[in-house]
Short mmCIF file of C-alpha atoms in Angstrom, two decimals:
data_model
loop_
_atom_site.label_atom_id
_atom_site.label_comp_id
_atom_site.label_asym_id
_atom_site.label_seq_id
_atom_site.Cartn_x
_atom_site.Cartn_y
_atom_site.Cartn_z
CA MET A 1 30.00 25.04 2.81
CA THR A 2 29.31 21.47 4.21
CA ALA A 3 31.97 19.26 6.00
CA PRO A 4 32.50 15.73 4.41
CA ALA A 5 31.07 13.02 6.38
CA THR A 6 33.05 11.17 8.87
CA ALA A 7 32.65 7.51 9.64
CA SER A 8 32.35 8.05 13.45
CA ARG A 9 29.88 10.84 13.04
CA THR A 10 27.81 8.68 10.45
CA LEU A 11 27.62 6.01 12.95
CA ALA A 12 26.44 8.07 15.77
CA MET A 13 23.31 8.83 13.65
CA VAL A 14 22.93 4.96 12.94
CA GLU A 15 23.22 4.25 16.48
CA ARG A 16 20.48 6.88 17.30
CA ASN A 17 18.08 5.17 14.80
CA PHE A 18 18.95 1.57 16.08
CA MET A 19 18.48 2.74 19.82
CA LEU A 20 14.79 3.02 18.85
CA TYR A 21 14.65 -0.84 18.45
CA ARG A 22 15.60 -1.29 22.06
CA ARG A 23 11.96 -0.13 22.92
CA SER A 24 10.09 -1.94 20.07
CA VAL A 25 11.17 -3.92 17.04
CA THR A 26 7.31 -4.00 15.72
CA PRO A 27 8.43 -1.50 12.85
CA LEU A 28 10.94 -4.07 11.70
CA LEU A 29 8.53 -7.06 11.78
CA SER A 30 5.62 -5.34 10.51
CA ALA A 31 7.71 -4.38 7.33
CA MET A 32 7.74 -8.23 6.92
CA VAL A 33 4.15 -8.89 7.32
CA GLU A 34 2.93 -7.39 4.09
CA PRO A 35 5.42 -9.07 1.81
CA VAL A 36 4.72 -12.52 3.27
CA LEU A 37 0.82 -11.89 2.92
CA TYR A 38 1.56 -11.00 -0.83
CA LEU A 39 3.68 -13.97 -1.27
CA ALA A 40 0.86 -16.13 0.00
CA ALA A 41 -1.93 -14.44 -1.79
CA ILE A 42 -0.40 -13.94 -5.30
CA GLY A 43 2.51 -16.39 -5.20
CA VAL A 44 0.52 -19.22 -3.94
CA GLY A 45 -3.22 -18.34 -4.19
CA VAL A 46 -3.09 -16.80 -7.81
CA GLY A 47 -0.04 -19.26 -8.59
CA LEU A 48 -2.57 -22.07 -8.69
CA LEU A 49 -4.46 -20.25 -11.31
CA VAL A 50 -1.15 -19.30 -13.35
CA GLY A 51 0.19 -22.78 -13.42
CA ASP A 52 3.50 -23.11 -15.31
CA VAL A 53 5.01 -20.01 -16.72
CA PRO A 54 6.80 -20.47 -20.00
CA GLY A 55 10.39 -19.82 -19.61
CA VAL A 56 10.23 -20.35 -15.92
CA HIS A 57 11.28 -23.77 -14.76
CA VAL A 58 10.22 -23.59 -11.13
CA ARG A 59 6.82 -23.24 -9.74
CA TYR A 60 5.10 -19.86 -9.75
CA ALA A 61 5.34 -19.15 -6.20
CA ALA A 62 9.27 -19.73 -6.21
CA TRP A 63 9.50 -17.57 -9.04
CA VAL A 64 7.75 -14.68 -7.48
CA ALA A 65 9.39 -14.95 -4.00
CA PRO A 66 12.85 -13.45 -5.01
CA ALA A 67 11.14 -10.50 -6.48
CA ILE A 68 9.08 -9.79 -3.60
CA LEU A 69 12.28 -10.03 -1.40
CA ALA A 70 13.68 -7.44 -3.69
CA THR A 71 10.59 -5.17 -3.21
CA THR A 72 10.89 -5.75 0.53
CA ALA A 73 14.60 -4.50 0.53
CA MET A 74 13.34 -1.57 -1.72
CA ASN A 75 10.55 -0.56 0.52
CA THR A 76 12.16 -1.04 3.77
CA ALA A 77 15.02 1.29 2.73
CA PHE A 78 12.86 3.60 0.92
CA ASN A 79 10.35 4.27 3.67
CA GLN A 80 13.17 4.83 6.23
CA THR A 81 14.82 7.63 4.23
CA SER A 82 11.20 9.03 2.69
CA PHE A 83 8.55 8.90 5.24
CA GLY A 84 10.93 8.34 8.24
CA VAL A 85 13.26 11.18 7.42
CA PHE A 86 10.36 13.46 6.37
CA THR A 87 8.90 12.72 9.81
CA ARG A 88 12.05 13.41 11.59
CA ILE A 89 12.43 16.84 9.63
CA ARG A 90 8.80 17.99 10.02
CA ALA A 91 7.04 16.38 12.84
CA ASP A 92 9.66 15.16 15.21
CA ARG A 93 12.26 17.83 14.40
CA THR A 94 15.05 15.32 15.29
CA TYR A 95 17.61 17.11 13.02
CA GLU A 96 17.13 20.41 14.47
CA ALA A 97 18.29 18.82 17.69
CA ILE A 98 21.18 17.33 16.15
CA ILE A 99 22.46 20.27 13.94
CA PRO A 100 24.08 22.00 16.97
CA THR A 101 26.17 18.84 17.78
CA PRO A 102 29.33 18.17 15.73
CA LEU A 103 27.21 16.18 13.30
CA SER A 104 26.81 17.95 9.87
CA ILE A 105 23.80 17.52 7.65
CA VAL A 106 25.86 15.26 5.46
CA ASP A 107 26.74 12.88 8.42
CA ILE A 108 22.94 12.98 9.00
CA ALA A 109 22.28 11.93 5.40
CA TYR A 110 24.82 9.10 5.34
CA GLY A 111 23.62 7.93 8.84
CA GLU A 112 20.04 7.61 7.51
CA VAL A 113 21.25 5.73 4.35
CA VAL A 114 23.34 3.40 6.30
CA SER A 115 20.61 2.76 8.78
CA ALA A 116 18.21 2.09 6.05
CA VAL A 117 20.59 -0.35 4.37
CA VAL A 118 20.96 -2.11 7.50
CA ASN A 119 17.21 -2.45 7.88
CA ALA A 120 17.02 -3.51 4.29
CA VAL A 121 19.55 -6.54 4.91
CA LEU A 122 17.71 -7.59 8.07
CA THR A 123 14.23 -7.79 6.35
CA SER A 124 16.09 -9.65 3.45
CA ILE A 125 17.40 -12.20 5.94
CA GLY A 126 14.25 -12.49 7.51
CA PHE A 127 12.38 -13.16 3.99
CA VAL A 128 15.14 -15.61 2.97
CA VAL A 129 14.19 -17.56 6.21
CA VAL A 130 10.53 -17.31 5.19
CA MET A 131 11.38 -18.74 1.91
CA ALA A 132 13.43 -21.64 3.39
CA VAL A 133 10.62 -22.42 5.73
CA THR A 134 7.86 -22.55 3.16
CA GLY A 135 10.06 -24.66 0.69
CA LEU A 136 10.39 -21.72 -2.03
CA VAL A 137 14.20 -22.08 -2.12
CA THR A 138 15.30 -23.37 -5.51
CA SER A 139 19.17 -22.85 -5.35
CA ALA A 140 21.72 -21.81 -2.79
CA GLY A 141 22.12 -18.74 -4.99
CA VAL A 142 19.14 -17.38 -2.86
CA LEU A 143 22.05 -16.34 -0.15
CA LEU A 144 23.38 -13.87 -2.57
CA ALA A 145 20.17 -11.89 -1.94
CA VAL A 146 21.64 -10.87 1.44
CA PRO A 147 24.73 -8.93 -0.30
CA ALA A 148 22.25 -7.97 -3.04
CA SER A 149 19.89 -6.27 -0.63
CA VAL A 150 23.05 -3.98 0.53
CA LEU A 151 23.01 -2.54 -3.09
CA VAL A 152 19.26 -2.47 -3.53
CA GLY A 153 18.94 -0.79 -0.07
CA PHE A 154 21.72 1.82 -0.96
CA ALA A 155 19.98 2.71 -4.32
CA PHE A 156 16.49 3.12 -2.91
CA ALA A 157 17.71 4.80 0.39
CA ALA A 158 19.50 7.29 -1.53
CA GLY A 159 16.61 7.66 -3.93
CA GLY A 160 14.24 8.08 -1.13
CA LEU A 161 16.38 10.70 0.57
CA ALA A 162 16.72 12.87 -2.68
CA ALA A 163 13.12 12.44 -3.41
CA THR A 164 12.16 13.69 0.22
CA THR A 165 14.03 16.75 -0.28
CA PHE A 166 11.45 17.78 -3.04
CA LEU A 167 8.37 17.26 -0.71
CA ARG A 168 6.60 20.12 0.70
CA ASP A 169 4.03 18.34 2.93
CA PHE A 170 2.86 14.93 4.01
CA ALA A 171 0.19 15.18 1.25
CA ASP A 172 3.03 15.17 -1.48
CA PHE A 173 3.63 11.63 -0.46
CA GLN A 174 1.01 10.54 -2.67
CA TYR A 175 2.90 11.56 -5.50
CA VAL A 176 5.82 9.22 -4.33
CA GLN A 177 3.28 6.69 -4.16
CA LEU A 178 2.30 7.36 -7.59
CA VAL A 179 5.69 6.34 -8.80
CA MET A 180 6.34 3.50 -6.32
CA LEU A 181 3.13 1.55 -6.81
CA PRO A 182 3.34 1.39 -10.52
CA MET A 183 6.97 0.38 -10.31
CA TYR A 184 6.11 -2.47 -7.79
CA LEU A 185 3.42 -3.75 -10.08
CA PHE A 186 5.09 -3.45 -13.56
CA ALA A 187 8.69 -4.14 -12.84
CA THR A 188 8.31 -8.03 -13.51
CA THR A 189 7.46 -8.65 -9.97
CA PHE A 190 4.46 -10.72 -10.80
CA TYR A 191 5.03 -11.73 -14.65
CA PRO A 192 7.92 -11.93 -16.79
CA LEU A 193 9.26 -9.33 -19.28
CA TRP A 194 7.92 -10.98 -22.31
CA THR A 195 4.45 -10.55 -21.45
CA TYR A 196 4.93 -6.86 -22.47
CA PRO A 197 4.97 -5.70 -26.08
CA ALA A 198 8.48 -5.31 -27.25
CA ALA A 199 8.18 -1.59 -27.65
CA LEU A 200 7.40 -1.28 -23.76
CA ARG A 201 10.15 -3.63 -22.56
CA PRO A 202 12.99 -0.97 -22.61
CA LEU A 203 10.75 1.33 -20.40
CA VAL A 204 10.46 -1.60 -17.88
CA GLU A 205 14.19 -2.50 -17.92
CA ILE A 206 15.26 1.04 -17.07
CA LEU A 207 13.25 0.82 -13.90
CA PRO A 208 15.64 0.52 -10.78
CA LEU A 209 13.27 -2.21 -9.22
CA TYR A 210 13.49 -4.07 -12.32
CA GLN A 211 17.29 -4.11 -12.03
CA SER A 212 16.92 -4.99 -8.31
CA ILE A 213 14.64 -7.96 -9.16
CA GLN A 214 17.22 -9.23 -11.85
CA LEU A 215 19.99 -8.90 -9.35
CA VAL A 216 18.05 -11.10 -6.71
CA ARG A 217 16.09 -13.24 -8.79
CA GLU A 218 18.62 -14.74 -11.31
CA PRO A 219 21.08 -16.04 -8.90
CA ALA A 220 18.15 -17.15 -6.48
CA LEU A 221 16.94 -19.40 -9.38
CA GLY A 222 20.65 -20.77 -9.92
CA HIS A 223 21.40 -18.56 -13.04
CA LEU A 224 24.62 -16.89 -11.94
CA GLY A 225 26.72 -15.10 -14.66
CA TRP A 226 28.57 -12.05 -15.72
CA SER A 227 25.23 -10.48 -16.67
CA VAL A 228 24.71 -9.87 -12.99
CA LEU A 229 27.23 -7.09 -13.04
CA VAL A 230 24.69 -5.02 -15.09
CA PRO A 231 22.32 -4.51 -12.16
CA VAL A 232 25.27 -4.18 -9.86
CA ALA A 233 26.69 -1.27 -11.93
CA TYR A 234 23.15 0.38 -12.47
CA LEU A 235 22.13 0.26 -8.75
CA LEU A 236 25.86 1.66 -7.87
CA ALA A 237 25.46 4.58 -10.38
CA PHE A 238 21.84 5.10 -9.31
CA GLY A 239 22.37 5.22 -5.66
CA THR A 240 25.56 7.45 -6.09
CA LEU A 241 23.78 10.04 -8.28
CA ALA A 242 20.80 10.18 -5.85
CA MET A 243 23.12 10.68 -2.92
CA ARG A 244 24.81 13.66 -4.48
CA ILE A 245 21.49 15.15 -5.25
CA ALA A 246 20.22 14.31 -1.73
CA THR A 247 23.26 15.83 0.17
CA ARG A 248 23.40 19.04 -2.08
CA ARG A 249 19.79 19.62 -1.45
CA MET A 250 19.73 18.92 2.23
CA ALA A 251 22.53 21.16 2.90
CA ARG A 252 20.57 23.96 1.24
CA LEU A 253 17.40 23.00 3.00
CA MET A 254 18.85 22.88 6.35
CA LEU A 255 20.99 26.00 5.84
CA THR A 256 24.32 24.58 7.19
CA MET B 1 -26.77 16.76 9.44
CA TRP B 2 -26.71 18.69 6.05
CA ARG B 3 -24.44 21.30 7.74
CA GLU B 4 -21.84 18.72 8.98
CA PHE B 5 -22.10 17.17 5.27
CA THR B 6 -21.55 20.63 3.55
CA TYR B 7 -18.78 21.31 5.95
CA TRP B 8 -16.88 18.07 4.67
CA LEU B 9 -17.81 18.86 1.11
CA LEU B 10 -16.45 22.25 1.30
CA GLN B 11 -13.29 21.03 2.81
CA TYR B 12 -13.05 18.18 0.02
CA LYS B 13 -13.61 20.97 -2.66
CA ARG B 14 -10.18 22.35 -1.77
CA THR B 15 -8.40 19.21 -0.99
CA TRP B 16 -9.77 16.46 -3.43
CA ARG B 17 -6.57 16.33 -5.27
CA GLY B 18 -4.84 14.83 -2.43
CA THR B 19 -7.26 11.77 -2.35
CA ILE B 20 -7.26 11.10 -6.04
CA VAL B 21 -4.14 8.87 -5.92
CA ILE B 22 -5.29 6.65 -3.12
CA SER B 23 -8.85 6.32 -3.92
CA VAL B 24 -8.73 6.28 -7.81
CA ALA B 25 -5.26 5.69 -9.10
CA ASN B 26 -4.26 2.92 -6.64
CA PRO B 27 -6.98 0.37 -7.48
CA LEU B 28 -6.82 1.29 -11.18
CA LEU B 29 -3.08 0.42 -11.10
CA PHE B 30 -3.94 -2.88 -9.67
CA LEU B 31 -6.60 -3.49 -11.99
CA LEU B 32 -4.00 -2.84 -14.92
CA GLY B 33 -0.88 -4.60 -13.17
CA ILE B 34 -2.53 -7.55 -11.60
CA GLY B 35 -5.97 -7.93 -13.69
CA ALA B 36 -4.60 -7.34 -17.07
CA GLY B 37 -0.90 -8.16 -16.65
CA LEU B 38 -1.03 -11.26 -14.49
CA GLY B 39 -4.34 -12.12 -15.90
CA HIS B 40 -2.49 -12.68 -19.15
CA LEU B 41 -0.63 -15.46 -17.58
CA VAL B 42 -3.78 -17.04 -15.96
CA ASP B 43 -5.89 -16.92 -19.20
CA ARG B 44 -3.10 -18.57 -21.11
CA HIS B 45 -3.03 -21.43 -18.73
CA ALA B 46 -6.66 -21.99 -17.95
CA PRO B 47 -9.06 -19.71 -19.77
CA ALA B 48 -12.25 -21.10 -18.29
CA GLN B 49 -10.99 -21.85 -15.06
CA ILE B 50 -12.60 -19.07 -12.98
CA ALA B 51 -16.30 -19.08 -13.48
CA GLY B 52 -15.72 -19.15 -17.23
CA VAL B 53 -14.59 -15.60 -17.42
CA SER B 54 -11.26 -13.78 -17.95
CA TYR B 55 -9.13 -13.24 -14.96
CA LEU B 56 -9.48 -9.46 -15.45
CA ALA B 57 -13.43 -9.86 -15.40
CA PHE B 58 -13.03 -12.06 -12.12
CA PHE B 59 -10.52 -9.78 -10.32
CA ALA B 60 -12.10 -6.43 -11.25
CA PRO B 61 -15.16 -6.60 -9.08
CA GLY B 62 -13.08 -8.04 -6.30
CA MET B 63 -10.85 -5.16 -6.51
CA LEU B 64 -13.98 -2.83 -6.58
CA ALA B 65 -15.20 -4.11 -3.38
CA ALA B 66 -11.61 -4.12 -1.81
CA ALA B 67 -11.15 -0.58 -2.73
CA ALA B 68 -14.29 0.45 -1.40
CA MET B 69 -13.29 -1.36 1.89
CA GLN B 70 -10.01 0.55 1.91
CA THR B 71 -11.57 3.99 1.20
CA GLY B 72 -14.34 3.38 3.75
CA PHE B 73 -11.95 2.33 6.46
CA ILE B 74 -9.25 5.24 5.81
CA GLU B 75 -11.67 7.73 5.07
CA SER B 76 -13.59 7.25 8.10
CA ALA B 77 -11.10 5.98 10.79
CA GLY B 78 -8.52 8.53 9.90
CA ARG B 79 -10.62 11.62 9.51
CA VAL B 80 -13.10 10.78 12.43
CA ALA B 81 -10.09 10.38 14.81
CA MET B 82 -8.65 13.61 13.72
CA ALA B 83 -11.89 15.59 13.59
CA ALA B 84 -12.63 14.27 17.27
CA GLY B 85 -9.29 15.11 18.47
CA PHE B 86 -8.28 18.20 20.72
CA ASP B 87 -8.34 20.65 17.79
CA GLY B 88 -10.40 18.65 15.27
CA SER B 89 -13.47 20.09 13.61
CA TYR B 90 -15.92 18.16 15.70
CA ARG B 91 -15.10 20.32 18.68
CA ALA B 92 -16.21 23.38 16.74
CA ALA B 93 -19.28 21.58 15.53
CA THR B 94 -20.41 20.80 19.16
CA THR B 95 -20.57 24.39 20.15
CA THR B 96 -23.33 24.86 17.46
CA PRO B 97 -26.82 23.43 17.77
CA LEU B 98 -25.76 20.27 15.95
CA THR B 99 -26.16 17.16 18.21
CA PRO B 100 -23.54 14.37 18.06
CA ALA B 101 -25.77 12.21 16.18
CA GLN B 102 -26.25 14.80 13.45
CA ILE B 103 -22.51 15.30 13.13
CA MET B 104 -22.07 11.58 12.86
CA ALA B 105 -24.75 11.22 10.21
CA GLY B 106 -23.48 14.09 8.22
CA HIS B 107 -19.85 12.77 8.19
CA LEU B 108 -21.23 9.29 7.19
CA LEU B 109 -23.12 10.85 4.39
CA PHE B 110 -19.84 12.46 3.18
CA ILE B 111 -18.13 9.16 3.49
CA ALA B 112 -20.92 7.67 1.25
CA PHE B 113 -20.32 10.30 -1.30
CA ARG B 114 -16.74 9.62 -1.46
CA LEU B 115 -17.42 5.87 -1.67
CA ALA B 116 -19.85 6.35 -4.61
CA THR B 117 -17.51 8.72 -6.59
CA SER B 118 -14.38 6.57 -6.11
CA ALA B 119 -16.33 3.38 -7.17
CA ALA B 120 -18.00 5.32 -10.13
CA ALA B 121 -14.76 6.13 -11.42
CA PHE B 122 -13.46 2.53 -11.17
CA VAL B 123 -16.65 1.13 -12.73
CA VAL B 124 -16.29 3.52 -15.75
CA VAL B 125 -12.94 1.89 -16.25
CA MET B 126 -14.44 -1.58 -15.94
CA LEU B 127 -16.92 -0.62 -18.64
CA ALA B 128 -13.96 0.54 -20.90
CA PHE B 129 -12.37 -2.80 -20.35
CA ARG B 130 -15.74 -4.45 -21.30
CA VAL B 131 -15.70 -6.68 -18.18
CA THR B 132 -19.31 -5.42 -17.08
CA HIS B 133 -22.18 -4.13 -18.94
CA GLY B 134 -25.60 -2.79 -18.87
CA TRP B 135 -27.76 -2.39 -15.63
CA TRP B 136 -25.77 -5.00 -13.82
CA THR B 137 -23.02 -2.25 -13.52
CA LEU B 138 -25.22 -0.13 -11.32
CA GLY B 139 -25.67 -3.10 -9.12
CA ALA B 140 -21.93 -3.60 -8.78
CA LEU B 141 -21.79 0.03 -7.80
CA ALA B 142 -24.43 -0.12 -5.28
CA GLY B 143 -22.49 -3.41 -3.87
CA ALA B 144 -19.36 -1.46 -3.64
CA LEU B 145 -20.99 1.50 -1.63
CA LEU B 146 -22.71 -0.96 0.68
CA THR B 147 -19.28 -2.77 1.40
CA GLY B 148 -17.51 0.53 2.08
CA LEU B 149 -20.22 1.54 4.59
CA ALA B 150 -20.08 -1.85 6.36
CA PHE B 151 -16.41 -0.96 7.04
CA GLY B 152 -16.85 2.88 7.33
CA ALA B 153 -19.56 2.84 9.97
CA PRO B 154 -17.96 0.40 12.33
CA ALA B 155 -14.71 2.24 11.85
CA ALA B 156 -16.21 5.65 12.68
CA ALA B 157 -17.75 4.16 15.85
CA TRP B 158 -14.23 2.89 16.87
CA ALA B 159 -12.10 5.84 15.80
CA VAL B 160 -14.31 8.51 17.37
CA GLY B 161 -13.20 7.43 20.91
CA LEU B 162 -9.58 6.77 19.73
CA ARG B 163 -6.79 8.83 21.63
CA GLN B 164 -3.88 7.61 19.66
CA THR B 165 -4.15 7.39 15.84
CA ARG B 166 -1.15 5.08 15.42
CA HIS B 167 -3.75 2.35 16.13
CA ILE B 168 -5.40 3.15 12.91
CA ASN B 169 -2.07 2.06 11.01
CA SER B 170 -1.91 -1.24 13.02
CA VAL B 171 -5.54 -2.14 12.18
CA PHE B 172 -4.85 -1.41 8.51
CA ARG B 173 -1.87 -3.42 8.48
CA PHE B 174 -2.90 -6.48 10.58
CA VAL B 175 -6.82 -6.49 9.74
CA ILE B 176 -7.53 -4.60 6.46
CA MET B 177 -4.54 -5.77 4.44
CA PRO B 178 -4.86 -9.60 5.03
CA MET B 179 -8.52 -9.33 4.25
CA TYR B 180 -7.89 -7.55 1.14
CA LEU B 181 -5.82 -10.40 -0.02
CA PHE B 182 -7.59 -13.41 1.12
CA SER B 183 -11.35 -12.63 0.65
CA GLY B 184 -11.77 -14.09 -2.80
CA THR B 185 -10.47 -10.76 -4.18
CA PHE B 186 -7.33 -12.01 -6.09
CA PHE B 187 -8.43 -15.71 -6.16
CA ALA B 188 -11.68 -17.67 -5.29
CA VAL B 189 -12.07 -18.63 -1.73
CA ALA B 190 -12.76 -22.24 -3.09
CA GLU B 191 -9.11 -22.46 -3.61
CA LEU B 192 -8.20 -22.18 0.02
CA PRO B 193 -7.40 -25.19 2.01
CA GLY B 194 -10.61 -26.79 3.50
CA TRP B 195 -9.99 -25.68 7.10
CA LEU B 196 -9.46 -21.95 6.17
CA ARG B 197 -12.55 -21.63 4.10
CA PRO B 198 -15.11 -21.22 6.91
CA VAL B 199 -12.77 -18.33 8.14
CA ALA B 200 -12.69 -16.66 4.84
CA TYR B 201 -16.56 -17.20 4.64
CA ALA B 202 -16.84 -15.11 7.66
CA LEU B 203 -14.89 -12.08 6.63
CA PRO B 204 -17.15 -9.11 5.49
CA LEU B 205 -15.06 -8.44 2.48
CA TYR B 206 -15.78 -11.85 1.16
CA HIS B 207 -19.52 -11.02 1.16
CA GLY B 208 -18.60 -7.62 -0.54
CA ALA B 209 -16.38 -9.17 -3.13
CA ALA B 210 -19.15 -11.93 -3.83
CA LEU B 211 -21.85 -9.33 -4.05
CA CYS B 212 -20.06 -7.15 -6.43
CA ARG B 213 -18.62 -9.94 -8.68
CA THR B 214 -22.08 -11.86 -9.03
CA LEU B 215 -23.72 -8.62 -9.83
CA SER B 216 -21.08 -7.37 -12.40
CA LEU B 217 -21.07 -10.70 -14.03
CA GLY B 218 -24.64 -10.92 -14.19
CA THR B 219 -24.74 -14.24 -12.38
CA ALA B 220 -26.40 -12.82 -9.15
CA THR B 221 -29.09 -15.06 -7.56
CA LEU B 222 -31.64 -13.37 -5.47
CA ALA B 223 -31.00 -15.79 -2.39
CA GLY B 224 -27.18 -15.10 -2.69
CA THR B 225 -27.52 -11.30 -3.15
CA ALA B 226 -29.80 -11.11 -0.12
CA VAL B 227 -27.47 -12.96 2.10
CA HIS B 228 -24.41 -10.98 0.95
CA ALA B 229 -26.10 -7.61 1.19
CA GLY B 230 -28.03 -8.59 4.32
CA ILE B 231 -24.66 -9.19 6.09
CA LEU B 232 -23.12 -6.13 4.94
CA LEU B 233 -26.22 -4.19 5.80
CA ALA B 234 -26.46 -5.42 9.15
CA LEU B 235 -22.72 -4.35 9.69
CA ALA B 236 -23.45 -1.04 8.33
CA VAL B 237 -26.47 -0.57 10.59
CA ALA B 238 -24.71 -1.96 13.76
CA GLY B 239 -21.84 0.45 12.97
CA ILE B 240 -24.12 3.29 12.86
CA ALA B 241 -26.01 2.36 15.98
CA ALA B 242 -22.66 1.97 17.90
CA ALA B 243 -21.26 5.27 16.40
CA ARG B 244 -24.46 7.18 17.71
CA VAL B 245 -23.43 6.08 21.34
CA ALA B 246 -19.64 6.49 20.78
CA TYR B 247 -20.21 10.05 19.32
CA ARG B 248 -22.42 11.18 22.22
CA ARG B 249 -19.86 9.79 24.64
CA ARG B 250 -16.92 11.53 23.12
CA LEU B 251 -18.49 14.68 22.19
CA HIS B 252 -20.80 15.55 25.08
CA PRO B 253 -18.53 14.34 27.98
#
């Protein structure tokens, strides 16, 4: 039987993860490098070739930027609870050292997810700054990307944690990649939904990254309406479900 | 040399499934997502803007070269560093009559085999999309192999003496990734601001992408091909020469 998580014990796990930054913040900075490069190469570089996109009233780079922000929040949170957690289970054996302490496995799970969300928010703030500096901000609604990244981070942190409980070895991460990469490429990050045949659109719309991009991009381009509640509800439900799967399976795996 | 090659081949027979995603599925997904998907937007805006061909036909050979670079680098640096490590397979190989140079040659031969098979899979898809045709296809395949070796051989020379494998990730993130995006793979180098262009022309992947592209589109000139291939070949040969020294140093201390 697992004890329910408590706030103070969860925070102990969060504190442990953030103490690492005292030694080096390079992991956090390097999480920013790749999206900024993609923004420059595809948003600006390929953007020159794309020109005006029908149905999009801003230049291509300004349209792509919020989506890359959403993918950055996704990747930051997801990597922390997938590759990061798996390393701490398998290679570093961090949790083996934690289990004899008052922390339960559920505390660890919540602590990892909270740390991942904080990281997602930090990289999102960083990316908003990059957008502002490079003149890609078209509306003050871009600031809503910061609270949005809490939800995006929660959904993907929980999803990553749940996925990790199914992995047997580091080699299995390629299957994770086989899900994440197509999602990154096809969830309307780089081109709008109408470019797909009508029959395929529902398949794109049920992707969690599509919902995350909607949640960040629409307000960032100045379209704020009630429809924003759809991705909010979706991501909350997705994250809660994934969290349940993750905590149950982790409790069984770690035999607590 | 053959023995070292067959060792890696035997190991690969058991583990090839683990590499399919990174070396075959990844580039194909980019081809589909960026080439076909984003290409749709590019082509409706300016169909004849990039060398008069579709964006997919422009992007595919660039991706072919870029994928060869990534496979060449990861396959070489990652595995060489591990094999040269404390309990790596090189340690066992040095106790046999194999010389360090033979171990190096056998491993590079295996990397060439991996490059050729991955690139062949990609080229088959290019043929299916009808973005390349005829004998030119084989030229593009050879170009990809050369590009991969131009990265793989120097990477092996560097990685064999490496004590900490985390440096490989840093080099991948800060050297290979930017090169992947700005070497004329996704968009032509001519589009870059004037002061950046000379930098791009100096990147090895620029020559790999240009070599594969002109060959796959059938627009290659003898002089251009000679320059691109010559630079890549020089890198590969220099890498092999450096690797001979580095292997001897690390394996016969």
